[in-house]
């Protein structure tokens, strides 16, 4: 069996690496106001406060390490491609845990916390530890134009053409650790269903998009994902 596999991950796959989710009871948006910190308007109004928030989140990433679910997805990519299948891992997460685990066919639709972008010359570079309102761009050297390379609410996610192309031809779609509440990612399952794909959801709980899925695996990603990968690859 081969075909085209699209995997979508959300904050739930990073939770067991010690990174918070967004909408669980102890989630990031329960502690911080996303409208004051994760919109272009917030950055225009209070750039220092927004930089401070992302500098702290970036510092928190320094000690985060992937777990068995990230490793299982990297193995799935290798084995599936070796069988002649097609594979794309789409993450909503801005951490680098999938990279650390070895995933390569990977797109970050909401950007990457360890990168920064210059609004003057559009260079994307590895973020310095502390980006300030006067930090010069490493390329054009202009100060005050750097922002976190993350997609804020109201902005267009990255790599959408590639993602839609993969969804419209996929035979298997798997959503892992995402609440299915934020579009366009929340609409990916519907696109895959229309493409005739088999849909699997791996989560701790039911989500808004659960009714669209064919299969549901309930459990923590660190255990449920390796078990699902093993069984999926054993189908031959
Ligand atoms: N294993 C599996 N699933 C888990 C685990 C776990 N250990 N822990 C939490 N989850 C599930 C929760 O049940 C929930 O469905 O992960 C999901 C986390 O949902 P959210 O916090 O809404 O995160 P996500 O779906 O990734 O949010 C999407 O919203 O704020 C924006 O840009 C942000 O990318 C983010 C987007």
XYZ file of C-alpha atoms and ligand atoms in Angstrom:
272
model
C 0.000 0.000 0.000
C 1.361 3.489 -0.778
C -0.386 6.716 -1.719
C -0.039 10.276 -0.506
C 0.110 10.923 3.217
C -0.541 14.353 4.779
C 0.013 14.770 8.502
C -1.152 17.883 10.400
C 0.240 18.562 13.854
C -0.804 21.075 16.496
C 0.326 22.149 19.932
C -0.779 18.827 21.448
C 2.221 17.044 19.939
C 4.579 19.475 21.685
C 2.783 19.359 25.043
C 4.750 16.335 26.315
C 7.977 18.153 25.424
C 7.037 20.743 28.020
C 5.642 23.372 25.636
C 2.186 24.678 26.451
C -0.829 24.351 24.188
C -3.066 27.326 23.435
C -6.619 26.382 24.406
C -6.290 23.770 27.117
C -7.255 25.043 30.555
C -3.632 25.985 31.288
C -3.004 27.068 27.689
C -1.101 30.148 26.529
C -4.248 32.065 25.627
C -5.637 31.404 29.094
C -2.642 33.324 30.486
C -2.042 35.931 27.800
C -4.308 38.019 25.591
C -3.592 36.938 22.000
C -5.190 40.161 20.713
C -2.567 42.204 22.562
C 0.380 39.991 21.566
C -0.273 37.981 18.391
C -1.721 40.402 15.824
C -0.073 42.891 13.436
C -2.034 45.677 15.143
C -0.599 44.718 18.550
C 2.945 44.755 17.114
C 2.390 48.170 15.508
C 1.031 49.580 18.775
C 3.418 47.959 21.258
C 6.417 46.350 19.504
C 8.495 46.180 22.692
C 5.780 44.182 24.541
C 5.336 41.796 21.602
C 9.104 41.243 21.274
C 9.282 40.568 25.011
C 6.524 37.906 24.717
C 8.215 36.110 21.813
C 11.712 36.436 23.309
C 10.385 34.616 26.406
C 8.691 31.897 24.293
C 11.911 31.488 22.246
C 13.979 31.130 25.444
C 11.557 28.421 26.569
C 12.304 26.474 23.371
C 16.015 26.183 24.175
C 15.536 23.130 26.408
C 12.583 21.538 24.568
C 13.352 18.139 23.057
C 11.259 15.913 20.752
C 9.616 12.762 22.122
C 8.568 9.405 20.647
C 5.759 10.892 18.536
C 8.146 13.246 16.694
C 10.575 10.356 16.144
C 7.781 8.126 14.863
C 6.709 10.743 12.289
C 10.297 11.104 11.060
C 10.486 7.308 10.681
C 7.114 7.238 8.891
C 8.390 9.827 6.400
C 11.508 7.775 5.642
C 9.665 4.446 5.308
C 6.764 5.870 3.317
C 9.031 7.643 0.817
C 11.164 4.472 0.534
C 8.006 2.640 -0.536
C 7.424 5.223 -3.275
C 4.668 7.052 -1.446
C 4.270 10.821 -1.134
C 4.518 12.536 2.261
C 4.017 16.006 3.736
C 4.103 16.991 7.408
C 2.275 20.297 7.986
C 2.766 21.762 11.431
C 0.919 24.658 13.011
C 3.635 24.712 15.660
C 6.409 27.291 15.661
C 8.838 25.124 17.634
C 11.605 23.069 15.965
C 10.820 19.668 17.514
C 9.987 18.017 14.184
C 13.332 19.195 12.742
C 15.191 17.971 15.815
C 13.556 14.541 15.329
C 14.681 14.405 11.666
C 11.524 15.303 9.712
C 12.387 16.838 6.316
C 9.178 16.970 4.221
C 7.945 19.597 6.661
C 6.208 22.970 6.349
C 5.605 25.444 9.163
C 2.340 27.126 8.151
C 2.465 29.470 11.165
C 6.179 30.278 10.872
C 9.092 29.468 13.182
C 9.844 31.006 16.565
C 13.616 30.510 16.152
C 13.559 32.769 13.072
C 13.062 36.520 12.622
C 12.076 38.554 9.556
C 13.146 42.046 8.460
C 10.231 44.181 7.290
C 12.652 46.367 5.316
C 14.592 43.799 3.244
C 12.381 40.720 3.930
C 15.369 38.640 5.012
C 14.445 35.638 7.186
C 17.278 34.771 9.556
C 17.934 32.817 12.725
C 16.554 34.937 15.539
C 18.952 36.510 17.963
C 18.123 35.572 21.546
C 16.673 38.964 22.397
C 15.108 40.874 19.523
C 14.459 44.484 20.505
C 12.805 47.422 18.803
C 16.241 48.699 17.793
C 17.983 45.436 16.850
C 19.635 45.903 13.420
C 18.814 43.458 10.615
C 21.825 41.146 10.066
C 21.575 41.776 6.304
C 20.488 45.362 5.582
C 21.710 46.573 8.992
C 18.655 48.804 9.415
C 17.478 48.887 13.066
C 13.858 48.609 14.125
C 12.493 46.508 11.269
C 12.814 43.014 12.749
C 9.768 40.948 13.807
C 9.290 37.335 14.895
C 8.924 35.070 11.810
C 5.559 33.800 13.032
C 2.113 34.192 11.449
C -0.184 36.329 13.596
C -3.972 36.245 13.695
C -5.301 37.987 10.593
C -2.177 37.185 8.534
C -1.977 34.645 5.707
C -0.353 31.333 6.708
C 2.751 30.203 4.804
C 3.075 27.575 2.040
C -0.682 27.384 1.449
C -0.405 26.492 -2.271
C 1.835 23.537 -1.446
C -0.464 22.442 1.380
C -3.677 22.635 -0.654
C -2.008 20.767 -3.526
C -1.008 17.949 -1.135
C -4.458 17.804 0.484
C -6.313 17.655 -2.833
C -4.399 14.511 -3.847
C -3.910 12.764 -0.513
C -5.084 9.226 0.249
C -4.491 9.474 4.008
C -4.850 12.531 6.267
C -3.872 12.391 9.945
C -4.460 15.255 12.432
C -2.440 15.011 15.647
C -2.855 17.205 18.742
C -4.874 20.013 17.229
C -8.205 21.386 18.452
C -9.431 22.044 14.900
C -10.548 25.544 15.839
C -8.281 27.824 13.793
C -8.682 28.138 10.021
C -7.409 27.374 7.456
C -5.921 24.306 9.233
C -9.328 23.460 10.717
C -10.653 23.070 7.159
C -7.926 20.664 5.963
C -9.870 17.554 7.024
C -12.828 18.564 4.837
C -10.547 19.050 1.803
C -8.945 15.648 2.392
C -12.363 14.016 2.793
C -13.485 15.481 -0.535
C -10.300 14.062 -2.073
C -11.455 10.620 -0.924
C -8.744 10.237 1.728
C -9.014 8.145 4.880
C -9.039 10.535 7.875
C -7.506 9.702 11.251
C -7.541 11.959 14.324
C -5.128 11.410 17.225
C -5.934 13.498 20.286
C -6.565 13.362 24.003
C -10.170 14.340 23.456
C -12.934 14.944 20.902
C -12.487 18.127 18.861
C -14.668 20.436 16.765
C -13.643 18.542 13.624
C -13.977 15.005 15.043
C -17.232 14.247 13.133
C -15.361 14.504 9.788
C -12.806 11.818 10.687
C -13.105 8.093 9.896
C -10.859 6.911 12.745
C -10.179 8.321 16.223
C -7.279 7.333 18.435
C -7.569 8.770 21.936
C -4.424 9.093 24.002
C -1.257 11.109 24.557
C 0.697 11.642 21.344
C 3.903 10.162 22.797
C 2.191 6.747 22.992
C -0.635 6.949 20.439
C 1.454 8.202 17.492
C 4.213 5.541 17.614
C 1.538 2.838 17.982
C -0.438 4.205 15.030
C 2.726 4.511 12.850
C 3.677 0.904 13.656
C 0.221 -0.379 12.746
C -0.044 1.823 9.643
C 3.301 0.652 8.240
C 2.519 -2.988 9.095
C -0.517 -2.816 6.770
C 2.104 -3.215 4.011
N -1.423 14.340 23.078
C -2.351 14.532 22.093
N -3.144 15.628 22.025
C -2.991 16.556 23.010
C -2.053 16.419 24.056
C -1.261 15.248 24.065
N -0.339 15.014 25.028
N -2.161 17.512 24.877
C -3.109 18.300 24.346
N -3.621 17.725 23.225
C -4.640 18.258 22.322
C -5.784 18.966 22.998
O -6.833 18.044 23.327
C -6.232 19.956 21.908
O -7.185 19.349 21.044
O -3.999 19.249 21.536
C -4.956 20.225 21.128
C -4.357 21.608 21.381
O -5.262 22.548 20.844
P -4.817 24.085 20.789
O -4.245 24.487 22.084
O -5.996 24.834 20.222
O -3.613 24.103 19.738
P -3.692 24.094 18.152
O -4.843 23.295 17.662
O -2.344 23.720 17.676
O -3.946 25.656 17.823
C -3.932 26.038 16.475
O -4.050 28.372 17.122
O -3.412 30.099 18.497
C -3.211 29.510 17.262
O -1.225 29.722 16.062
C -1.795 29.047 17.135
O -0.982 27.177 15.853
C -1.916 27.559 16.850
C -3.357 27.414 16.344
